[in-house]
Tab-separated table of C-alpha atoms and ligand atoms in Angstrom:
chain	number	residue	atom	x	y	z
A	1	UNK	CA	0.000	0.000	0.000
A	2	UNK	CA	1.412	3.386	-1.002
A	3	UNK	CA	1.618	6.250	1.448
A	4	UNK	CA	0.739	9.567	-0.175
A	5	UNK	CA	1.239	12.901	1.536
A	6	UNK	CA	-1.088	15.616	0.235
A	7	UNK	CA	-0.640	19.290	1.051
A	8	UNK	CA	-3.401	21.791	0.333
A	9	UNK	CA	-2.502	25.488	0.119
A	10	UNK	CA	-4.632	28.369	1.341
A	11	UNK	CA	-6.394	28.914	-1.983
A	12	UNK	CA	-7.511	25.251	-2.027
A	13	UNK	CA	-9.237	25.552	1.366
A	14	UNK	CA	-10.391	29.175	1.100
A	15	UNK	CA	-14.037	28.600	2.110
A	16	UNK	CA	-16.478	25.921	3.285
A	17	UNK	CA	-17.245	24.722	-0.232
A	18	UNK	CA	-13.523	24.354	-1.051
A	19	UNK	CA	-12.913	22.455	2.167
A	20	UNK	CA	-15.678	19.994	1.255
A	21	UNK	CA	-14.298	19.605	-2.269
A	22	UNK	CA	-10.801	18.899	-0.931
A	23	UNK	CA	-12.255	16.436	1.592
A	24	UNK	CA	-13.792	14.506	-1.293
A	25	UNK	CA	-10.480	14.339	-3.047
A	26	UNK	CA	-8.712	13.037	0.043
A	27	UNK	CA	-11.345	10.368	0.645
A	28	UNK	CA	-11.068	9.283	-3.018
A	29	UNK	CA	-7.303	8.849	-2.630
A	30	UNK	CA	-7.850	6.743	0.474
A	31	UNK	CA	-10.605	4.713	-1.219
A	32	UNK	CA	-8.224	3.959	-4.096
A	33	UNK	CA	-6.198	1.915	-1.603
A	34	UNK	CA	-3.605	4.386	-0.370
A	35	UNK	CA	-2.676	5.579	3.061
A	36	UNK	CA	-3.023	9.352	3.128
A	37	UNK	CA	-1.514	12.033	5.350
A	38	UNK	CA	-2.744	15.583	4.773
A	39	UNK	CA	-1.063	18.919	5.507
A	40	UNK	CA	-3.109	22.125	5.308
A	41	UNK	CA	-2.355	25.831	5.109
A	42	UNK	CA	-4.538	28.518	6.631
A	43	UNK	CA	-7.743	29.351	4.737
A	44	UNK	CA	-7.311	31.844	1.870
A	45	UNK	CA	-5.519	34.990	2.985
A	46	UNK	CA	-6.165	34.426	6.661
A	47	UNK	CA	-2.465	34.487	7.618
A	48	UNK	CA	-2.234	38.003	6.164
A	49	UNK	CA	-5.397	38.969	8.011
A	50	UNK	CA	-3.932	37.726	11.298
A	51	UNK	CA	-0.771	39.718	10.603
A	52	UNK	CA	-2.859	42.853	9.947
A	53	UNK	CA	-4.754	42.299	13.145
A	54	UNK	CA	-1.531	41.965	15.114
A	55	UNK	CA	-0.310	45.237	13.591
A	56	UNK	CA	-3.471	46.984	14.729
A	57	UNK	CA	-2.932	45.781	18.269
A	58	UNK	CA	0.800	46.309	18.465
A	59	UNK	CA	3.313	47.845	16.033
A	60	UNK	CA	6.049	45.443	17.178
A	61	UNK	CA	4.467	42.240	18.489
A	62	UNK	CA	6.793	39.849	20.367
A	63	UNK	CA	7.907	37.109	17.966
A	64	UNK	CA	6.745	34.357	20.312
A	65	UNK	CA	3.219	35.750	20.447
A	66	UNK	CA	3.079	36.408	16.716
A	67	UNK	CA	3.924	32.755	16.082
A	68	UNK	CA	1.262	31.612	18.518
A	69	UNK	CA	-1.261	33.807	16.697
A	70	UNK	CA	-0.306	32.732	13.168
A	71	UNK	CA	-0.447	29.021	13.950
A	72	UNK	CA	-4.141	29.497	14.739
A	73	UNK	CA	-4.825	29.915	10.994
A	74	UNK	CA	-3.753	26.347	10.214
A	75	UNK	CA	-5.619	24.981	13.234
A	76	UNK	CA	-8.852	26.376	11.851
A	77	UNK	CA	-8.417	24.727	8.460
A	78	UNK	CA	-7.180	21.391	9.842
A	79	UNK	CA	-10.151	20.909	12.150
A	80	UNK	CA	-12.715	22.008	9.546
A	81	UNK	CA	-11.165	19.655	7.000
A	82	UNK	CA	-11.283	16.772	9.502
A	83	UNK	CA	-14.998	17.509	10.063
A	84	UNK	CA	-15.701	17.516	6.323
A	85	UNK	CA	-13.907	14.181	5.910
A	86	UNK	CA	-15.829	12.657	8.840
A	87	UNK	CA	-19.048	13.644	7.102
A	88	UNK	CA	-17.955	11.535	4.151
A	89	UNK	CA	-17.676	8.526	6.425
A	90	UNK	CA	-13.901	8.340	6.840
A	91	UNK	CA	-11.948	8.619	10.070
A	92	UNK	CA	-9.975	11.891	10.079
A	93	UNK	CA	-7.998	13.329	12.994
A	94	UNK	CA	-6.360	16.734	13.099
A	95	UNK	CA	-2.988	17.418	14.731
A	96	UNK	CA	-1.024	20.585	15.397
A	97	UNK	CA	2.563	20.682	14.182
A	98	UNK	CA	3.715	20.027	17.711
A	99	UNK	CA	1.457	16.978	18.086
A	100	UNK	CA	2.673	15.670	14.746
A	101	UNK	CA	6.283	15.798	15.968
A	102	UNK	CA	7.614	18.751	14.001
A	103	UNK	CA	10.542	19.751	16.216
A	104	UNK	CA	12.266	23.008	15.320
A	105	UNK	CA	14.882	25.424	16.585
A	106	UNK	CA	13.576	28.493	18.396
A	107	UNK	CA	13.987	31.084	15.612
A	108	UNK	CA	10.453	32.480	15.757
A	109	UNK	CA	9.067	33.379	12.352
A	110	UNK	CA	11.753	31.420	10.484
A	111	UNK	CA	12.257	28.247	12.483
A	112	UNK	CA	14.133	25.317	11.008
A	113	UNK	CA	12.951	21.754	11.374
A	114	UNK	CA	15.589	19.825	13.299
A	115	UNK	CA	13.729	16.577	13.898
A	116	UNK	CA	10.469	14.888	12.943
A	117	UNK	CA	8.997	12.369	15.396
A	118	UNK	CA	5.659	11.442	13.849
A	119	UNK	CA	4.638	8.710	16.324
A	120	UNK	CA	1.039	9.872	16.618
A	121	UNK	CA	0.713	10.177	12.855
A	122	UNK	CA	2.002	6.631	12.337
A	123	UNK	CA	-0.403	5.386	14.971
A	124	UNK	CA	-3.338	7.105	13.268
A	125	UNK	CA	-2.329	5.632	9.891
A	126	UNK	CA	-2.061	2.143	11.337
A	127	UNK	CA	-5.564	2.519	12.735
A	128	UNK	CA	-6.842	3.333	9.260
A	129	UNK	CA	-7.385	7.017	9.978
A	130	UNK	CA	-6.434	10.018	7.869
A	131	UNK	CA	-4.212	12.389	9.871
A	132	UNK	CA	-4.647	16.079	9.023
A	133	UNK	CA	-1.620	18.114	10.103
A	134	UNK	CA	-1.401	21.885	10.512
A	135	UNK	CA	1.312	23.180	8.188
A	136	UNK	CA	3.949	25.850	8.780
A	137	UNK	CA	4.392	25.200	12.498
A	138	UNK	CA	6.300	23.214	15.054
A	139	UNK	CA	7.561	23.285	18.593
A	140	UNK	CA	11.012	24.454	19.658
A	141	UNK	CA	13.181	21.705	21.104
A	142	UNK	CA	14.761	23.898	23.774
A	143	UNK	CA	12.085	26.442	24.781
A	144	UNK	CA	9.050	24.224	24.016
A	145	UNK	CA	7.435	27.306	22.486
A	146	UNK	CA	5.303	27.158	19.355
A	147	UNK	CA	7.183	28.266	16.232
A	148	UNK	CA	6.438	28.987	12.573
A	149	UNK	CA	8.629	28.089	9.617
A	150	UNK	CA	8.262	31.340	7.656
A	151	UNK	CA	5.714	32.353	5.040
A	152	UNK	CA	4.784	29.532	2.713
A	153	UNK	CA	6.222	27.030	5.183
A	154	UNK	CA	3.447	24.443	4.882
A	155	UNK	CA	5.199	23.032	1.818
A	156	UNK	CA	8.190	22.311	4.019
A	157	UNK	CA	6.034	20.674	6.690
A	158	UNK	CA	4.613	18.403	4.009
A	159	UNK	CA	7.975	17.351	2.582
A	160	UNK	CA	9.520	16.888	6.030
A	161	UNK	CA	6.670	14.640	7.138
A	162	UNK	CA	6.667	12.769	3.846
A	163	UNK	CA	10.391	12.083	4.239
A	164	UNK	CA	10.029	10.997	7.868
A	165	UNK	CA	7.129	8.677	6.997
A	166	UNK	CA	8.910	7.320	3.928
A	167	UNK	CA	6.020	8.349	1.667
A	168	UNK	CA	6.201	7.466	-2.012
A	169	UNK	CA	5.330	11.001	-3.101
A	170	UNK	CA	4.478	14.392	-1.639
A	171	UNK	CA	1.639	16.015	-3.568
A	172	UNK	CA	1.471	19.794	-3.249
A	173	UNK	CA	-1.948	21.075	-4.278
A	174	UNK	CA	-2.198	24.687	-5.386
A	175	UNK	CA	-4.308	26.922	-7.641
A	176	UNK	CA	-2.300	26.400	-10.824
A	177	UNK	CA	-1.718	23.200	-12.778
A	178	UNK	CA	1.907	22.864	-11.736
A	179	UNK	CA	5.233	24.576	-12.279
A	180	UNK	CA	5.200	26.873	-15.285
A	181	UNK	CA	7.915	28.140	-17.573
A	182	UNK	CA	6.994	31.653	-16.316
A	183	UNK	CA	4.380	33.146	-14.002
A	184	UNK	CA	1.108	32.522	-15.909
A	185	UNK	CA	-0.233	35.743	-14.408
A	186	UNK	CA	2.474	37.610	-16.352
A	187	UNK	CA	3.072	35.438	-19.424
A	188	UNK	CA	-0.222	34.169	-20.784
A	189	UNK	CA	1.558	31.627	-22.974
A	190	UNK	CA	3.497	30.124	-20.092
A	191	UNK	CA	3.644	26.356	-20.447
A	192	UNK	CA	3.398	23.750	-17.768
A	193	UNK	CA	6.639	21.904	-17.140
A	194	UNK	CA	5.941	18.159	-16.677
A	195	UNK	CA	9.281	17.267	-15.040
A	196	UNK	CA	11.902	19.452	-13.394
A	197	UNK	CA	15.016	18.622	-11.360
A	198	UNK	CA	15.419	19.673	-7.724
A	199	UNK	CA	18.323	21.837	-8.774
A	200	UNK	CA	16.329	23.786	-11.381
A	201	UNK	CA	13.428	24.136	-8.983
A	202	UNK	CA	15.779	25.491	-6.313
A	203	UNK	CA	17.150	28.069	-8.722
A	204	UNK	CA	13.634	29.051	-9.812
A	205	UNK	CA	12.350	29.279	-6.237
A	206	UNK	CA	15.381	31.374	-5.277
A	207	UNK	CA	14.790	33.868	-8.067
A	208	UNK	CA	11.159	34.579	-7.430
A	209	UNK	CA	9.024	31.716	-8.767
A	210	UNK	CA	6.538	31.395	-5.935
A	211	UNK	CA	5.162	27.902	-6.463
A	212	UNK	CA	7.246	26.117	-3.865
A	213	UNK	CA	8.945	27.175	-0.656
A	214	UNK	CA	12.710	27.081	-1.166
A	215	UNK	CA	13.392	25.016	1.933
A	216	UNK	CA	10.851	22.409	0.927
A	217	UNK	CA	12.804	21.745	-2.268
A	218	UNK	CA	16.100	21.578	-0.367
A	219	UNK	CA	14.515	19.075	1.984
A	220	UNK	CA	13.092	16.971	-0.847
A	221	UNK	CA	16.452	16.891	-2.593
A	222	UNK	CA	18.217	15.808	0.584
A	223	UNK	CA	15.822	12.867	0.996
A	224	UNK	CA	15.337	12.236	-2.737
A	225	UNK	CA	11.589	12.508	-2.274
A	226	UNK	CA	9.540	13.190	-5.420
A	227	UNK	CA	7.235	16.223	-5.211
A	228	UNK	CA	4.147	16.378	-7.412
A	229	UNK	CA	2.890	19.969	-7.727
A	230	UNK	CA	-0.672	19.956	-9.034
A	231	UNK	CA	-3.995	21.747	-8.971
A	232	UNK	CA	-6.712	20.931	-6.472
A	233	UNK	CA	-9.180	22.322	-9.021
A	234	UNK	CA	-8.537	19.677	-11.680
A	235	UNK	CA	-7.542	16.024	-11.940
A	236	UNK	CA	-4.725	16.663	-14.397
A	237	UNK	CA	-1.192	15.558	-13.608
A	238	UNK	CA	0.971	18.480	-12.604
A	239	UNK	CA	4.737	18.841	-12.374
A	240	UNK	CA	7.066	16.238	-10.899
A	241	UNK	CA	10.099	17.648	-9.112
A	242	UNK	CA	12.645	14.825	-8.947
A	243	UNK	CA	16.301	13.877	-9.262
A	244	UNK	CA	17.869	13.836	-12.758
A	245	UNK	CA	18.157	10.043	-12.386
A	246	UNK	CA	14.440	9.664	-11.688
A	247	UNK	CA	13.621	11.888	-14.674
A	248	UNK	CA	15.967	9.871	-16.907
A	249	UNK	CA	14.159	6.725	-15.772
A	250	UNK	CA	10.795	8.306	-16.619
A	251	UNK	CA	12.114	9.207	-20.081
A	252	UNK	CA	13.389	5.650	-20.575
A	253	UNK	CA	9.970	4.290	-19.635
A	254	UNK	CA	8.361	6.637	-22.148
A	255	UNK	CA	6.515	8.571	-19.441
A	256	UNK	CA	8.481	11.775	-19.969
A	257	UNK	CA	9.758	13.613	-23.029
A	258	UNK	CA	13.375	14.644	-23.532
A	259	UNK	CA	14.125	17.558	-21.170
A	260	UNK	CA	14.227	21.066	-22.727
A	261	UNK	CA	17.375	23.193	-22.391
A	262	UNK	CA	15.557	25.938	-20.517
A	263	UNK	CA	12.936	25.224	-17.904
A	264	UNK	CA	11.812	28.701	-16.955
A	265	UNK	CA	12.054	32.467	-16.657
A	266	UNK	CA	11.279	34.342	-13.450
A	267	UNK	CA	11.303	37.892	-12.129
A	268	UNK	CA	11.947	38.936	-8.562
A	269	UNK	CA	10.886	42.451	-7.566
A	270	UNK	CA	11.859	42.166	-3.929
A	271	UNK	CA	15.514	43.132	-4.084
A	272	UNK	CA	17.202	46.484	-3.634
A	273	UNK	CA	20.516	47.671	-5.022
A	274	UNK	CA	23.025	49.397	-2.777
A	275	UNK	CA	26.105	51.158	-4.164
A	276	UNK	CA	29.123	52.007	-2.069
A	277	UNK	CA	30.553	54.935	-4.023
A	278	UNK	CA	34.215	55.873	-4.080
A	279	UNK	CA	35.796	52.943	-2.281
A	280	UNK	CA	39.625	53.193	-2.158
A	281	UNK	CA	40.951	50.610	-4.631
A	282	UNK	CA	43.251	48.676	-2.340
A	283	UNK	CA	43.330	45.196	-0.794
A	284	UNK	CA	40.951	44.562	2.066
A	285	UNK	CA	38.241	47.068	1.155
A	286	UNK	CA	35.756	44.556	-0.263
A	287	UNK	CA	36.462	42.297	2.703
A	288	UNK	CA	35.635	45.142	5.092
A	289	UNK	CA	32.380	45.921	3.275
A	290	UNK	CA	31.117	42.359	3.176
A	291	UNK	CA	32.268	41.623	6.695
A	292	UNK	CA	30.179	44.549	7.944
A	293	UNK	CA	27.198	43.184	6.005
A	294	UNK	CA	27.728	39.653	7.277
A	295	UNK	CA	27.887	40.863	10.862
A	296	UNK	CA	24.519	42.549	10.311
A	297	UNK	CA	23.168	39.227	8.863
A	298	UNK	CA	22.470	40.741	5.444
A	299	UNK	CA	21.955	38.216	2.639
A	300	UNK	CA	23.905	39.640	-0.274
A	301	UNK	CA	23.020	38.332	-3.720
A	302	UNK	CA	24.720	39.898	-6.742
A	303	UNK	CA	27.952	41.878	-6.497
A	304	UNK	CA	29.594	44.123	-9.071
A	305	UNK	CA	32.754	46.207	-8.751
A	306	UNK	CA	33.465	48.898	-11.331
A	307	UNK	CA	36.868	49.452	-12.866
A	308	UNK	CA	38.506	52.095	-10.715
A	309	UNK	CA	39.061	55.538	-12.134
A	310	UNK	CA	42.837	55.893	-12.616
A	311	UNK	CA	42.745	59.544	-11.582
A	312	UNK	CA	41.148	58.961	-8.196
A	313	UNK	CA	42.193	55.399	-7.368
A	314	UNK	CA	38.641	54.814	-6.231
A	315	UNK	CA	35.957	52.392	-7.353
A	316	UNK	CA	32.242	51.677	-6.778
A	317	UNK	CA	30.992	48.437	-5.264
A	318	UNK	CA	27.338	47.572	-5.933
A	319	UNK	CA	25.390	44.707	-4.412
A	320	UNK	CA	21.795	43.550	-4.181
A	321	UNK	CA	19.980	42.281	-1.104
A	322	UNK	CA	16.323	41.795	-0.098
A	323	UNK	CA	14.521	45.169	0.093
A	324	UNK	CA	13.606	44.508	3.703
A	325	UNK	CA	17.316	44.362	4.613
A	326	UNK	CA	18.539	47.333	2.583
A	327	UNK	CA	18.158	49.990	5.295
A	328	UNK	CA	19.929	47.759	7.780
A	329	UNK	CA	22.717	47.269	5.221
A	330	UNK	CA	23.049	51.040	4.812
A	331	UNK	CA	23.289	51.484	8.580
A	332	UNK	CA	25.869	48.715	8.933
A	333	UNK	CA	28.055	50.320	6.274
A	334	UNK	CA	27.557	53.841	7.599
A	335	UNK	CA	28.782	52.618	10.976
A	336	UNK	CA	32.075	51.569	9.300
A	337	UNK	CA	32.416	54.783	7.294
A	338	UNK	CA	35.590	55.757	9.091
A	339	UNK	CA	37.447	52.524	8.439
A	340	UNK	CA	36.195	51.731	4.908
A	341	UNK	CA	36.628	55.279	3.612
A	342	UNK	CA	33.962	55.365	0.895
A	343	UNK	CA	32.491	58.645	-0.381
A	344	UNK	CA	28.769	57.926	-0.179
A	345	UNK	CA	26.075	55.219	-0.168
A	346	UNK	CA	23.166	55.109	-2.582
A	347	UNK	CA	20.130	52.854	-2.556
A	348	UNK	CA	17.782	51.934	-5.391
A	349	UNK	CA	14.627	49.928	-4.731
A	350	UNK	CA	13.138	50.221	-8.226
A	351	UNK	CA	15.009	47.212	-9.551
A	352	UNK	CA	13.946	43.772	-10.720
A	353	UNK	CA	16.001	40.629	-11.082
A	354	UNK	CA	15.125	38.606	-14.173
A	355	UNK	CA	16.469	35.070	-14.397
A	356	UNK	CA	16.597	32.246	-16.903
A	357	UNK	CA	16.997	28.729	-15.507
A	358	UNK	CA	17.753	25.449	-17.250
A	359	UNK	CA	19.967	22.448	-16.595
A	360	UNK	CA	20.623	22.261	-20.347
A	361	UNK	CA	22.715	25.458	-20.160
A	362	UNK	CA	25.622	23.343	-18.966
A	363	UNK	CA	25.932	21.536	-22.265
A	364	UNK	CA	24.478	23.960	-24.824
A	365	UNK	CA	26.504	26.876	-26.172
A	366	UNK	CA	24.877	30.108	-27.261
A	367	UNK	CA	22.419	30.527	-24.403
A	368	UNK	CA	23.983	33.815	-23.289
A	369	UNK	CA	23.977	35.155	-26.841
A	370	UNK	CA	20.265	34.428	-27.273
A	371	UNK	CA	19.568	35.824	-23.797
A	372	UNK	CA	21.241	39.202	-24.322
A	373	UNK	CA	20.021	39.561	-27.904
A	374	UNK	CA	16.418	39.039	-26.764
A	375	UNK	CA	16.835	41.692	-24.068
A	376	UNK	CA	18.464	44.120	-26.483
A	377	UNK	CA	15.654	43.650	-29.030
A	378	UNK	CA	13.134	44.388	-26.269
A	379	UNK	CA	15.116	47.525	-25.264
A	380	UNK	CA	15.764	46.186	-21.788
A	381	UNK	CA	18.795	47.766	-20.153
A	382	UNK	CA	21.031	45.423	-18.175
A	383	UNK	CA	22.484	46.885	-14.969
A	384	UNK	CA	24.064	43.842	-13.352
A	385	UNK	CA	24.702	40.252	-14.410
A	386	UNK	CA	25.279	37.093	-12.424
A	387	UNK	CA	25.337	33.452	-13.393
A	388	UNK	CA	25.432	29.982	-11.962
A	389	UNK	CA	26.007	26.820	-13.957
A	390	UNK	CA	22.302	26.581	-14.758
A	391	UNK	CA	21.095	30.197	-14.394
A	392	UNK	CA	21.652	33.659	-15.875
A	393	UNK	CA	20.257	36.614	-13.923
A	394	UNK	CA	20.251	40.310	-14.690
A	395	UNK	CA	19.125	43.385	-12.821
A	396	UNK	CA	16.974	45.863	-14.702
A	397	UNK	CA	14.315	48.513	-13.982
A	398	UNK	CA	11.080	47.264	-12.374
A	399	UNK	CA	9.018	48.688	-15.219
A	400	UNK	CA	11.025	46.711	-17.778
A	401	UNK	CA	10.848	43.370	-16.015
A	402	UNK	CA	7.618	42.007	-17.490
A	403	UNK	CA	8.795	42.911	-20.976
A	404	UNK	CA	12.094	41.171	-20.278
A	405	UNK	CA	10.373	37.993	-19.051
A	406	UNK	CA	8.080	37.950	-22.109
A	407	UNK	CA	10.959	38.488	-24.533
A	408	UNK	CA	13.072	35.711	-22.999
A	409	UNK	CA	10.146	33.321	-22.864
A	410	UNK	CA	9.556	33.790	-26.580
A	411	UNK	CA	13.245	33.794	-27.550
A	412	UNK	CA	13.831	30.424	-25.916
A	413	UNK	CA	10.822	28.874	-27.631
A	414	UNK	CA	8.872	28.418	-24.427
A	415	UNK	CA	5.588	29.997	-25.589
A	416	UNK	CA	2.742	27.478	-25.475
A	417	UNK	CA	-0.011	27.267	-28.084
A	418	UNK	CA	-2.827	27.822	-25.627
A	419	UNK	CA	-3.237	30.059	-22.605
A	420	UNK	CA	-2.365	28.912	-19.091
A	421	UNK	CA	-5.225	28.372	-16.667
A	422	UNK	CA	-5.203	30.192	-13.330
A	423	UNK	CA	-7.987	28.986	-11.081
A	424	UNK	CA	-8.063	31.966	-8.762
A	425	UNK	CA	-6.572	32.694	-5.396
A	426	UNK	CA	-3.343	34.472	-4.816
A	427	UNK	CA	-0.930	31.720	-5.729
A	428	UNK	CA	0.267	31.280	-2.199
B	1	LIG	N1	-0.315	30.060	6.055
B	1	LIG	C1	1.094	30.310	5.937
B	1	LIG	C2	1.334	31.445	4.965
B	1	LIG	O1	0.392	32.007	4.436
B	1	LIG	C3	1.859	29.100	5.556
B	1	LIG	C4	1.564	28.543	4.174
B	1	LIG	O2	0.600	28.920	3.523
B	1	LIG	O3	2.320	27.687	3.721
B	1	LIG	O4	2.459	31.799	4.743
B	2	MG	MG1	1.136	28.615	0.980
């Protein structure tokens, strides 16, 4: 008997009717002879609503209390879903993250799972019941306080439980048909990708594709657990996120087609660009800058250093970081002004990072040429460039980013014949 873990996102359980529909789907999976474990997110946008409410009560709520509040969202959906399943004649039992054995560190708001001890879940399965687990939450090993895993963390709960229970697959149900070659809300001809490697998915998630939580993919890769991203609004197969070996096996069995060179294009509008102007061009300066940023726990992404002007012996160092960290970065650098000796700091939040991802880049020449030609033809100005083995990213103006994504999507032959279906919801 196969064990299937199914995770339903907020848009799939947004109201009573959706909860009943999802309940039917779960019971069908069980009736088909599988064991099923379910993870749910909070209904619709209720996590955002709880955050708003907290803001109205307190401008700076204690992290411990905020976590306690936010975990209530998932408790509402898990118990309602268990009721709906009971009505269909199956035995369903809801569990908080803590009850399900999701043990984390105590970093409130961004806790990491350090252990999974799903004894109660295994017991429920062996008794023929369907356990329904609240996503996105756990309990801290040291403080015993309730924690959350960060926004979108239910995906990670699902994969972590699936790995601990040795499930055959972790199905992530959302409001689109799977992983797309671009955001279907931006590119109407985005195509669904049937198979994608963990590595490509990690790159896509890191550069702004919002389908899966980054940590959930890291977790799945570590345990070599296949993820099936699919829609709860249709019965169609979605996207399988697997190892290259598993995909090669699927191709050999005739289940999958040969993998394309490029799997997707994504834009990320959440970064800011900081320039340290007039840095003395001598050894140790870059080290001092990035040490100051590291000490302030700033995640730096792209870095560019200009050629120094011969006349002044000074250069500019530009880097990007998440917008939410940019002011802190400015302060950290300002505090070192005396020792680093730069002239000024500038910040630019009107930037977008546009990225092209594909494992085929490794073995196919000419990808960069096509990439930059497409951007040039679309009059997109490139401000910064960075690459990995399977990704090219550029920084451009926010207002040019959609045009850039479109142009790249077309240039790499990714445009589908028909239009992508978006079933509603916010895509979270
Ligand atoms: N409800 C949480 C959020 O909105 C967790 C999740 O949906 O995965 O971020
Ligand atoms: Mg979500």
